[in-house]
């Protein structure tokens, strides 16, 4: 049913030149990661140390969620905090004490750095240590940076998870190999994937982040880890520094991607090939059936990705290989060559891979290419629609369940719907 | 440091963006780190604009710091001018760029661009969005109108008709688009010509001829006040002080404008669409009398709303506040007029406490108060920014002028009617026609499910998924029939009532029964009465009668 993959004579885009651009970037900063991370770790609180702009960003990104007693806030730096650093530290301690007194159920407090706090060199790492003395063992205080000068959108999750790695315990001596799935996934997706892994016979499996922030899995030389998300370069590095071994795989989008991803684990844990095929077959078939619904709308359509989340390459691969779409340009804010090797190899050679952005020039390329659908942020989506382009706003791809077999159809539908809407409207 | 989840206002550069985005050929070069472009989506999503805001962000990153942010700034400036060909350019810094040592104004001026460059100093760590908008508009007017001010006096004589500028409407302004239409109608009736509307819809050239008007109409003081004062000093243009929100204020505004223009106000006074006064006098509105209303928003909208609430709907203002300190003095004066404590704060938790303490029957506020009111189950209407996407409607819905007053009446009374409706449904829940199993009368499909009225006292925790009303019933005290067997705590209180008085109480219409019970019990308690008889009931009624 699914179109046969183009013969793997060449290496797709594996060694294609990458267009590197620098200029205005129309992207979110890493603080935005808080909006989904705080839902994944219900016992953690995220305190941004930043400006009114940071608070305004979180408010705009979190939309209506901000009212449901959220577990994030901003300590807004004011003029008097800028007068002297010692003062700022005292102020921060005061805010943290007040916060933790009001929210005694919090087990982990993330002090999240922002552009202003980084530029004035407010040492949040030291602040975390200082405060840890006062609050451990009840509250663990962790620091990472979600600033725009250092992180783009989903890289905030990378920085957050990397900051947790030093707190992961050592496994017991002589422990069996264990599989670690890395990257925040919606609970239902996580459950599906863990179930499949267990069905393969890999019973020792855990996830980072864990649903309870203090329930961190162990890590050591016996750990094999699979990345569920493509934006976890620093976290992977930190895990490797603790001796863990990365299992190279495409990312689990679509029937193929999910199969290949699970296959990487199966091979590493010596799962019998027949058993592997038997285990994944039902889910894989369901996924393929679900994809058929969108295929008619998407096959042969061209797609242009503007950089946003680093999900662009795996999604382009999925749309190309499993739905027959034609990627014109795939932009990514940051390209991790090693983690993306399997994805790049499966993209058609003619695809332009771009890293970074000069948004006005990139929009010129969109206009010249006239793609059937353009994946972009909300700041660009309506203006492009007004110019007659069909768009898919990218942020939804980070908030919706899209990984694994049983979400493959939903993922395709996210791209098919704007095209269908364009076709049904008579206004 | 201030601990904050919700902010009523963004940082000041957002205010500058609102002015730039409202205008036609002004570009804003913002020295800012990667990520600050999030603000674009306020305009493209909330206001649903089909164009990107005219803002170029320099997008510096950590690796640029300390070496070439200045170079980055200048190349961004060159590219922006070449690509967008603006008539004037604003340059400024966002909060992070304010901390590094680059000087956007100096750098831009050193480039000797052949368009006017207007530097903005917006202190991000002490000021906010409205201030930023006001300062930006002032700087634009100052820079562009000054260039053309060689003439000695306002050119009042040269104009065949009196001319006025409309000052204050901007991008992302609450109902600014439609307010302009209403004000234009009034001015047309008065024979006053609109010289320039700014910033919304104005070009740099329009600003240059702003001095040609005879006077200014300040629609939103939060944005236009500073510029209007400067124009008054430099171009001898007087400006209006009345915000035409509400029927009475609109009439005052017409008189004020007519006086400044030297024309007869009457053609504008009897615009036929002023339905609000009759709607409010009609008997259906009698139940609005004395409703306690809590008002919070920006100072201009809050003060105007308080007047409408008291004088035009017959409400009682039980709380009045604003989040913008710049207009705290005006708000204090208004609060004194209404006999309430002014609430000037940008901390939504304080607002929530004040609302809970005031026990209002209606809340008029921002998006935030809408959520607070929802949590407290109080009807609410939105009167001020910040607002969400639904308050940038497709339909015409001004706040100003006579049509604005009509809109206010509808949008404030609507949640109350809904509130009464909901109240009635709850009260009648146990009625045979209205119990939960009966379904809605107009939906035959879901009509009687042949479920007898469940015994709610024991219905708690049933495995059947209960509809929301049923769940609410399960959580509320058991209905009247089980009162005799009442819960321990209540038993004592109930015994105070004689059977005769209790029976009489039940004859009182349900919507005042609770109040009658409370008043009678308080009356009895204050007098140390051992039981409540029929006489006590009516004595209390006489005592509390007004």
Tab-separated table of C-alpha atoms in Angstrom, chain B residues 106-484:
chain	number	residue	atom	x	y	z
B	106	UNK	CA	23.621	56.279	17.888
B	107	UNK	CA	24.311	53.389	15.552
B	108	UNK	CA	21.310	54.179	13.369
B	109	UNK	CA	22.117	57.861	13.197
B	110	UNK	CA	25.708	57.090	12.304
B	111	UNK	CA	24.427	55.236	9.247
B	112	UNK	CA	22.960	58.435	7.799
B	113	UNK	CA	19.934	56.738	6.289
B	114	UNK	CA	17.944	58.980	4.010
B	115	UNK	CA	14.721	58.549	5.974
B	116	UNK	CA	13.883	59.960	9.384
B	117	UNK	CA	15.143	57.673	12.142
B	118	UNK	CA	13.306	57.960	15.421
B	119	UNK	CA	15.172	56.534	18.405
B	120	UNK	CA	13.064	55.105	21.225
B	121	UNK	CA	14.178	54.947	24.835
B	122	UNK	CA	11.835	52.450	26.469
B	123	UNK	CA	12.996	51.457	29.952
B	124	UNK	CA	11.866	47.822	30.107
B	125	UNK	CA	12.599	47.259	33.752
B	126	UNK	CA	10.442	50.074	35.043
B	127	UNK	CA	7.780	50.746	32.387
B	128	UNK	CA	5.184	48.733	30.530
B	129	UNK	CA	3.202	48.350	27.330
B	130	UNK	CA	0.867	51.357	27.503
B	131	UNK	CA	3.704	53.631	28.447
B	132	UNK	CA	5.717	52.283	25.529
B	133	UNK	CA	2.874	52.960	23.103
B	134	UNK	CA	2.368	56.459	24.441
B	135	UNK	CA	6.053	57.322	24.337
B	136	UNK	CA	6.446	55.904	20.827
B	137	UNK	CA	3.506	57.844	19.471
B	138	UNK	CA	4.791	61.007	21.125
B	139	UNK	CA	8.267	60.528	19.638
B	140	UNK	CA	6.817	59.927	16.187
B	141	UNK	CA	4.641	63.024	16.352
B	142	UNK	CA	7.489	65.063	17.725
B	143	UNK	CA	9.947	63.920	15.098
B	144	UNK	CA	7.692	64.057	12.054
B	145	UNK	CA	5.352	66.939	12.846
B	146	UNK	CA	8.190	69.185	13.942
B	147	UNK	CA	9.802	69.079	10.513
B	148	UNK	CA	6.775	70.888	9.115
B	149	UNK	CA	6.175	73.443	11.847
B	150	UNK	CA	7.651	76.522	10.194
B	151	UNK	CA	4.224	78.106	10.015
B	152	UNK	CA	3.510	80.418	12.905
B	153	UNK	CA	0.087	79.256	14.075
B	154	UNK	CA	-2.431	76.526	13.460
B	155	UNK	CA	-3.989	77.079	10.077
B	156	UNK	CA	-7.492	77.480	11.419
B	157	UNK	CA	-8.315	80.229	9.010
B	158	UNK	CA	-7.395	78.324	5.867
B	159	UNK	CA	-9.803	75.460	6.485
B	160	UNK	CA	-13.332	75.663	5.122
B	161	UNK	CA	-14.591	73.266	7.805
B	162	UNK	CA	-13.258	72.718	11.311
B	163	UNK	CA	-10.722	69.910	11.314
B	164	UNK	CA	-9.819	67.487	14.056
B	165	UNK	CA	-7.302	64.683	14.524
B	166	UNK	CA	-8.403	61.389	16.114
B	167	UNK	CA	-5.580	60.367	18.398
B	168	UNK	CA	-4.940	57.092	20.172
B	169	UNK	CA	-6.309	54.136	18.198
B	170	UNK	CA	-3.596	51.529	17.603
B	171	UNK	CA	-3.063	47.924	16.614
B	172	UNK	CA	-4.168	45.418	19.240
B	173	UNK	CA	-6.463	48.011	20.823
B	174	UNK	CA	-9.710	46.843	22.385
B	175	UNK	CA	-12.424	47.713	19.812
B	176	UNK	CA	-10.339	50.580	18.357
B	177	UNK	CA	-11.325	49.651	14.800
B	178	UNK	CA	-15.055	50.125	15.445
B	179	UNK	CA	-14.770	53.068	17.826
B	180	UNK	CA	-13.250	55.103	15.009
B	181	UNK	CA	-16.307	54.417	12.844
B	182	UNK	CA	-18.670	55.674	15.549
B	183	UNK	CA	-16.672	58.814	16.225
B	184	UNK	CA	-16.515	59.510	12.502
B	185	UNK	CA	-20.328	59.347	12.375
B	186	UNK	CA	-20.611	61.937	15.128
B	187	UNK	CA	-18.065	64.214	13.498
B	188	UNK	CA	-19.826	63.917	10.150
B	189	UNK	CA	-23.097	64.975	11.789
B	190	UNK	CA	-21.327	67.955	13.345
B	191	UNK	CA	-19.678	68.911	10.073
B	192	UNK	CA	-16.196	68.404	11.492
B	193	UNK	CA	-13.605	67.053	9.093
B	194	UNK	CA	-11.145	64.405	10.239
B	195	UNK	CA	-7.659	65.595	9.437
B	196	UNK	CA	-5.611	62.588	10.564
B	197	UNK	CA	-6.447	59.443	12.507
B	198	UNK	CA	-3.322	58.207	14.220
B	199	UNK	CA	-1.534	55.980	14.822
B	200	UNK	CA	-4.048	53.478	13.366
B	201	UNK	CA	-4.031	53.773	9.582
B	202	UNK	CA	-1.734	56.815	9.451
B	203	UNK	CA	1.344	57.189	7.270
B	204	UNK	CA	4.421	59.206	8.119
B	205	UNK	CA	3.152	61.909	5.756
B	206	UNK	CA	-0.139	62.033	7.656
B	207	UNK	CA	1.747	62.650	10.886
B	208	UNK	CA	3.658	65.441	9.180
B	209	UNK	CA	0.413	67.331	8.562
B	210	UNK	CA	-1.064	66.647	11.976
B	211	UNK	CA	-0.667	70.325	12.803
B	212	UNK	CA	-3.232	71.317	10.195
B	213	UNK	CA	-6.117	70.369	12.489
B	214	UNK	CA	-7.887	72.875	14.701
B	215	UNK	CA	-8.070	70.566	17.655
B	216	UNK	CA	-7.453	67.001	18.750
B	217	UNK	CA	-9.819	64.289	19.868
B	218	UNK	CA	-8.129	62.031	22.362
B	219	UNK	CA	-9.874	58.670	22.206
B	220	UNK	CA	-7.493	56.673	24.362
B	221	UNK	CA	-5.485	58.789	26.799
B	222	UNK	CA	-3.264	55.786	27.610
B	223	UNK	CA	-1.737	56.166	24.153
B	224	UNK	CA	-2.498	59.716	23.030
B	225	UNK	CA	-2.280	61.906	26.120
B	226	UNK	CA	1.450	62.698	25.930
B	227	UNK	CA	1.312	63.485	22.222
B	228	UNK	CA	-1.849	65.594	22.625
B	229	UNK	CA	-0.240	67.697	25.346
B	230	UNK	CA	2.791	68.272	23.175
B	231	UNK	CA	0.566	69.271	20.247
B	232	UNK	CA	-1.339	71.620	22.507
B	233	UNK	CA	1.886	73.358	23.471
B	234	UNK	CA	3.470	73.413	20.032
B	235	UNK	CA	0.555	73.713	17.653
B	236	UNK	CA	-1.968	75.371	19.953
B	237	UNK	CA	-4.375	72.525	19.404
B	238	UNK	CA	-6.736	72.034	22.339
B	239	UNK	CA	-7.885	68.466	22.950
B	240	UNK	CA	-10.957	66.705	24.295
B	241	UNK	CA	-11.057	65.355	27.864
B	242	UNK	CA	-14.213	63.253	27.636
B	243	UNK	CA	-14.035	59.614	26.622
B	244	UNK	CA	-17.272	58.957	24.717
B	245	UNK	CA	-18.051	55.581	26.267
B	246	UNK	CA	-21.679	55.372	27.396
B	247	UNK	CA	-24.738	57.393	26.441
B	248	UNK	CA	-24.155	60.303	28.805
B	249	UNK	CA	-20.475	60.508	28.049
B	250	UNK	CA	-21.236	60.525	24.334
B	251	UNK	CA	-23.549	63.497	24.804
B	252	UNK	CA	-20.919	65.304	26.873
B	253	UNK	CA	-18.365	64.485	24.210
B	254	UNK	CA	-20.566	65.926	21.449
B	255	UNK	CA	-20.976	69.157	23.408
B	256	UNK	CA	-17.249	69.324	24.039
B	257	UNK	CA	-16.377	68.739	20.386
B	258	UNK	CA	-19.044	71.201	19.205
B	259	UNK	CA	-17.605	73.832	21.475
B	260	UNK	CA	-14.033	73.260	20.280
B	261	UNK	CA	-15.221	73.311	16.677
B	262	UNK	CA	-17.542	76.241	17.181
B	263	UNK	CA	-20.543	74.395	15.722
B	264	UNK	CA	-24.079	73.512	16.831
B	265	UNK	CA	-24.119	70.159	18.685
B	266	UNK	CA	-27.755	69.293	17.965
B	267	UNK	CA	-27.365	67.398	14.648
B	268	UNK	CA	-25.193	64.854	16.399
B	269	UNK	CA	-27.335	64.569	19.519
B	270	UNK	CA	-30.391	62.983	17.993
B	271	UNK	CA	-28.838	60.098	16.170
B	272	UNK	CA	-31.697	57.618	15.931
B	273	UNK	CA	-29.699	54.592	16.895
B	274	UNK	CA	-29.427	55.584	20.568
B	275	UNK	CA	-31.572	52.736	21.911
B	276	UNK	CA	-29.773	52.274	25.177
B	277	UNK	CA	-31.760	54.801	27.254
B	278	UNK	CA	-35.098	53.213	26.366
B	279	UNK	CA	-33.813	49.670	26.798
B	280	UNK	CA	-32.620	50.665	30.236
B	281	UNK	CA	-35.895	52.403	31.218
B	282	UNK	CA	-38.089	49.583	29.939
B	283	UNK	CA	-39.616	47.479	32.727
B	284	UNK	CA	-37.681	44.391	31.812
B	285	UNK	CA	-34.603	46.187	33.106
B	286	UNK	CA	-36.062	46.947	36.537
B	287	UNK	CA	-34.366	43.905	38.040
B	288	UNK	CA	-30.993	45.463	37.152
B	289	UNK	CA	-31.541	48.094	39.857
B	290	UNK	CA	-28.945	47.991	42.571
B	291	UNK	CA	-26.979	45.065	41.118
B	292	UNK	CA	-23.534	45.181	42.660
B	293	UNK	CA	-20.839	45.457	40.011
B	294	UNK	CA	-17.053	45.189	40.317
B	295	UNK	CA	-15.085	47.032	37.636
B	296	UNK	CA	-11.429	46.563	36.701
B	297	UNK	CA	-9.446	47.331	33.551
B	298	UNK	CA	-7.381	50.110	32.073
B	299	UNK	CA	-8.239	53.391	33.778
B	300	UNK	CA	-10.066	54.917	30.826
B	301	UNK	CA	-12.415	51.999	30.268
B	302	UNK	CA	-12.902	51.332	33.970
B	303	UNK	CA	-13.837	54.923	34.790
B	304	UNK	CA	-16.184	55.141	31.829
B	305	UNK	CA	-17.767	51.813	32.725
B	306	UNK	CA	-18.407	52.954	36.290
B	307	UNK	CA	-20.387	55.932	35.060
B	308	UNK	CA	-22.455	53.797	32.694
B	309	UNK	CA	-23.038	51.214	35.398
B	310	UNK	CA	-24.363	53.696	37.936
B	311	UNK	CA	-26.071	56.359	35.861
B	312	UNK	CA	-27.331	54.402	32.889
B	313	UNK	CA	-28.021	50.902	34.168
B	314	UNK	CA	-28.785	51.641	37.808
B	315	UNK	CA	-26.100	49.344	39.154
B	316	UNK	CA	-24.164	49.972	42.347
B	317	UNK	CA	-20.401	50.089	41.839
B	318	UNK	CA	-18.912	47.988	44.639
B	319	UNK	CA	-15.327	47.982	43.403
B	320	UNK	CA	-13.286	50.018	40.940
B	321	UNK	CA	-9.692	49.597	39.898
B	322	UNK	CA	-7.110	49.763	37.156
B	323	UNK	CA	-3.754	48.156	36.378
B	324	UNK	CA	-2.025	51.154	34.799
B	325	UNK	CA	-0.487	53.384	37.413
B	326	UNK	CA	-0.039	56.244	34.951
B	327	UNK	CA	-3.728	57.070	35.369
B	328	UNK	CA	-4.056	56.218	39.032
B	329	UNK	CA	-4.994	59.772	39.947
B	330	UNK	CA	-8.004	59.798	37.631
B	331	UNK	CA	-9.099	56.441	38.909
B	332	UNK	CA	-8.819	57.538	42.546
B	333	UNK	CA	-11.056	60.492	41.810
B	334	UNK	CA	-13.634	58.251	40.150
B	335	UNK	CA	-13.513	55.762	43.011
B	336	UNK	CA	-14.132	58.574	45.495
B	337	UNK	CA	-17.113	59.647	43.426
B	338	UNK	CA	-18.562	56.149	43.681
B	339	UNK	CA	-17.643	55.843	47.352
B	340	UNK	CA	-15.374	52.826	46.957
B	341	UNK	CA	-11.729	52.143	47.707
B	342	UNK	CA	-9.636	52.493	44.534
B	343	UNK	CA	-7.713	49.360	43.598
B	344	UNK	CA	-4.543	50.160	41.697
B	345	UNK	CA	-2.526	47.027	41.126
B	346	UNK	CA	-1.057	44.852	38.411
B	347	UNK	CA	-1.183	41.757	40.597
B	348	UNK	CA	-4.114	39.603	39.510
B	349	UNK	CA	-4.146	37.780	42.851
B	350	UNK	CA	-4.942	41.057	44.577
B	351	UNK	CA	-7.758	41.665	42.107
B	352	UNK	CA	-9.105	38.202	42.777
B	353	UNK	CA	-9.092	38.810	46.524
B	354	UNK	CA	-10.841	42.143	46.105
B	355	UNK	CA	-13.532	40.607	43.912
B	356	UNK	CA	-14.120	37.751	46.323
B	357	UNK	CA	-14.387	40.209	49.223
B	358	UNK	CA	-16.786	42.557	47.425
B	359	UNK	CA	-19.323	39.820	46.553
B	360	UNK	CA	-20.391	41.474	43.302
B	361	UNK	CA	-23.250	40.198	41.178
B	362	UNK	CA	-21.461	41.221	37.989
B	363	UNK	CA	-17.795	41.683	37.138
B	364	UNK	CA	-16.688	44.008	34.338
B	365	UNK	CA	-13.035	43.540	33.529
B	366	UNK	CA	-10.349	42.121	31.290
B	367	UNK	CA	-9.732	38.597	30.104
B	368	UNK	CA	-8.245	37.911	33.510
B	369	UNK	CA	-11.324	38.995	35.427
B	370	UNK	CA	-13.366	36.813	33.104
B	371	UNK	CA	-11.456	33.817	34.400
B	372	UNK	CA	-11.632	34.983	38.004
B	373	UNK	CA	-15.395	35.466	37.677
B	374	UNK	CA	-15.753	32.057	36.091
B	375	UNK	CA	-13.948	30.499	39.014
B	376	UNK	CA	-16.190	32.382	41.475
B	377	UNK	CA	-19.323	31.675	39.368
B	378	UNK	CA	-20.131	35.351	38.888
B	379	UNK	CA	-21.482	36.740	35.597
B	380	UNK	CA	-18.891	38.796	33.757
B	381	UNK	CA	-18.384	40.972	30.690
B	382	UNK	CA	-15.141	42.204	29.149
B	383	UNK	CA	-14.618	45.985	28.996
B	384	UNK	CA	-10.884	46.418	28.561
B	385	UNK	CA	-7.639	44.972	27.224
B	386	UNK	CA	-5.941	42.596	27.684
B	387	UNK	CA	-8.381	40.486	25.758
B	388	UNK	CA	-8.340	37.258	23.843
B	389	UNK	CA	-9.128	36.516	20.234
B	390	UNK	CA	-12.907	36.447	20.711
B	391	UNK	CA	-12.832	40.123	21.661
B	392	UNK	CA	-11.542	41.059	18.242
B	393	UNK	CA	-14.857	40.156	16.610
B	394	UNK	CA	-15.755	40.105	12.950
B	395	UNK	CA	-18.996	42.025	13.576
B	396	UNK	CA	-19.159	45.761	14.255
B	397	UNK	CA	-18.965	46.166	18.027
B	398	UNK	CA	-17.760	49.565	19.197
B	399	UNK	CA	-17.644	50.741	22.788
B	400	UNK	CA	-17.871	54.438	21.926
B	401	UNK	CA	-20.736	56.584	20.708
B	402	UNK	CA	-24.423	55.744	20.685
B	403	UNK	CA	-23.976	52.412	18.970
B	404	UNK	CA	-21.251	51.690	21.510
B	405	UNK	CA	-23.764	52.327	24.303
B	406	UNK	CA	-26.141	49.840	22.654
B	407	UNK	CA	-23.318	47.308	22.552
B	408	UNK	CA	-22.498	47.935	26.216
B	409	UNK	CA	-26.111	47.384	27.233
B	410	UNK	CA	-26.336	44.089	25.393
B	411	UNK	CA	-22.967	42.750	26.395
B	412	UNK	CA	-23.290	43.609	30.085
B	413	UNK	CA	-26.904	42.525	30.534
B	414	UNK	CA	-26.475	39.317	28.565
B	415	UNK	CA	-24.419	37.473	31.211
B	416	UNK	CA	-26.944	38.595	33.852
B	417	UNK	CA	-29.888	37.250	31.907
B	418	UNK	CA	-27.895	34.112	31.424
B	419	UNK	CA	-27.164	34.101	35.140
B	420	UNK	CA	-30.864	34.400	35.996
B	421	UNK	CA	-31.700	31.684	33.522
B	422	UNK	CA	-29.173	29.372	35.059
B	423	UNK	CA	-30.428	30.236	38.525
B	424	UNK	CA	-34.009	29.435	37.520
B	425	UNK	CA	-32.976	26.114	36.070
B	426	UNK	CA	-31.155	25.219	39.254
B	427	UNK	CA	-34.106	26.271	41.389
B	428	UNK	CA	-36.516	24.254	39.329
B	429	UNK	CA	-34.231	21.272	39.104
B	430	UNK	CA	-36.475	19.249	41.354
B	431	UNK	CA	-39.608	20.295	39.544
B	432	UNK	CA	-41.216	17.419	37.634
B	433	UNK	CA	-40.741	19.240	34.346
B	434	UNK	CA	-37.168	20.204	34.931
B	435	UNK	CA	-35.484	17.312	36.720
B	436	UNK	CA	-32.245	16.020	35.268
B	437	UNK	CA	-33.801	13.061	33.523
B	438	UNK	CA	-36.294	15.245	31.677
B	439	UNK	CA	-33.834	16.693	29.185
B	440	UNK	CA	-34.378	19.898	27.322
B	441	UNK	CA	-37.922	20.485	26.130
B	442	UNK	CA	-36.835	21.425	22.616
B	443	UNK	CA	-34.714	18.316	22.139
B	444	UNK	CA	-37.033	15.380	21.641
B	445	UNK	CA	-34.178	12.997	21.151
B	446	UNK	CA	-32.981	13.374	24.681
B	447	UNK	CA	-36.413	13.787	26.261
B	448	UNK	CA	-37.583	11.723	29.266
B	449	UNK	CA	-35.223	8.918	29.996
B	450	UNK	CA	-37.748	7.321	32.299
B	451	UNK	CA	-35.423	7.881	35.194
B	452	UNK	CA	-37.329	8.774	38.322
B	453	UNK	CA	-35.920	11.697	40.207
B	454	UNK	CA	-32.920	10.088	41.852
B	455	UNK	CA	-32.485	10.369	45.557
B	456	UNK	CA	-29.646	12.824	45.405
B	457	UNK	CA	-28.781	12.408	49.048
B	458	UNK	CA	-27.508	8.940	48.308
B	459	UNK	CA	-26.802	9.441	44.627
B	460	UNK	CA	-23.201	10.417	45.270
B	461	UNK	CA	-20.500	8.256	43.785
B	462	UNK	CA	-22.831	6.279	41.519
B	463	UNK	CA	-21.064	4.513	38.718
B	464	UNK	CA	-23.265	6.077	36.046
B	465	UNK	CA	-21.766	9.091	34.388
B	466	UNK	CA	-23.852	11.936	35.681
B	467	UNK	CA	-24.485	15.063	33.689
B	468	UNK	CA	-23.111	18.209	35.204
B	469	UNK	CA	-26.356	19.404	36.760
B	470	UNK	CA	-26.785	16.044	38.438
B	471	UNK	CA	-23.284	16.172	39.818
B	472	UNK	CA	-23.916	19.630	41.127
B	473	UNK	CA	-27.070	18.400	42.788
B	474	UNK	CA	-25.235	15.556	44.421
B	475	UNK	CA	-22.764	17.976	45.886
B	476	UNK	CA	-25.339	20.451	47.168
B	477	UNK	CA	-27.355	20.013	50.351
B	478	UNK	CA	-30.252	17.575	50.084
B	479	UNK	CA	-33.491	19.065	48.799
B	480	UNK	CA	-36.293	20.268	51.042
B	481	UNK	CA	-38.140	17.007	51.754
B	482	UNK	CA	-35.174	15.555	53.589
B	483	UNK	CA	-34.762	18.663	55.717
B	484	UNK	CA	-36.720	17.127	58.548
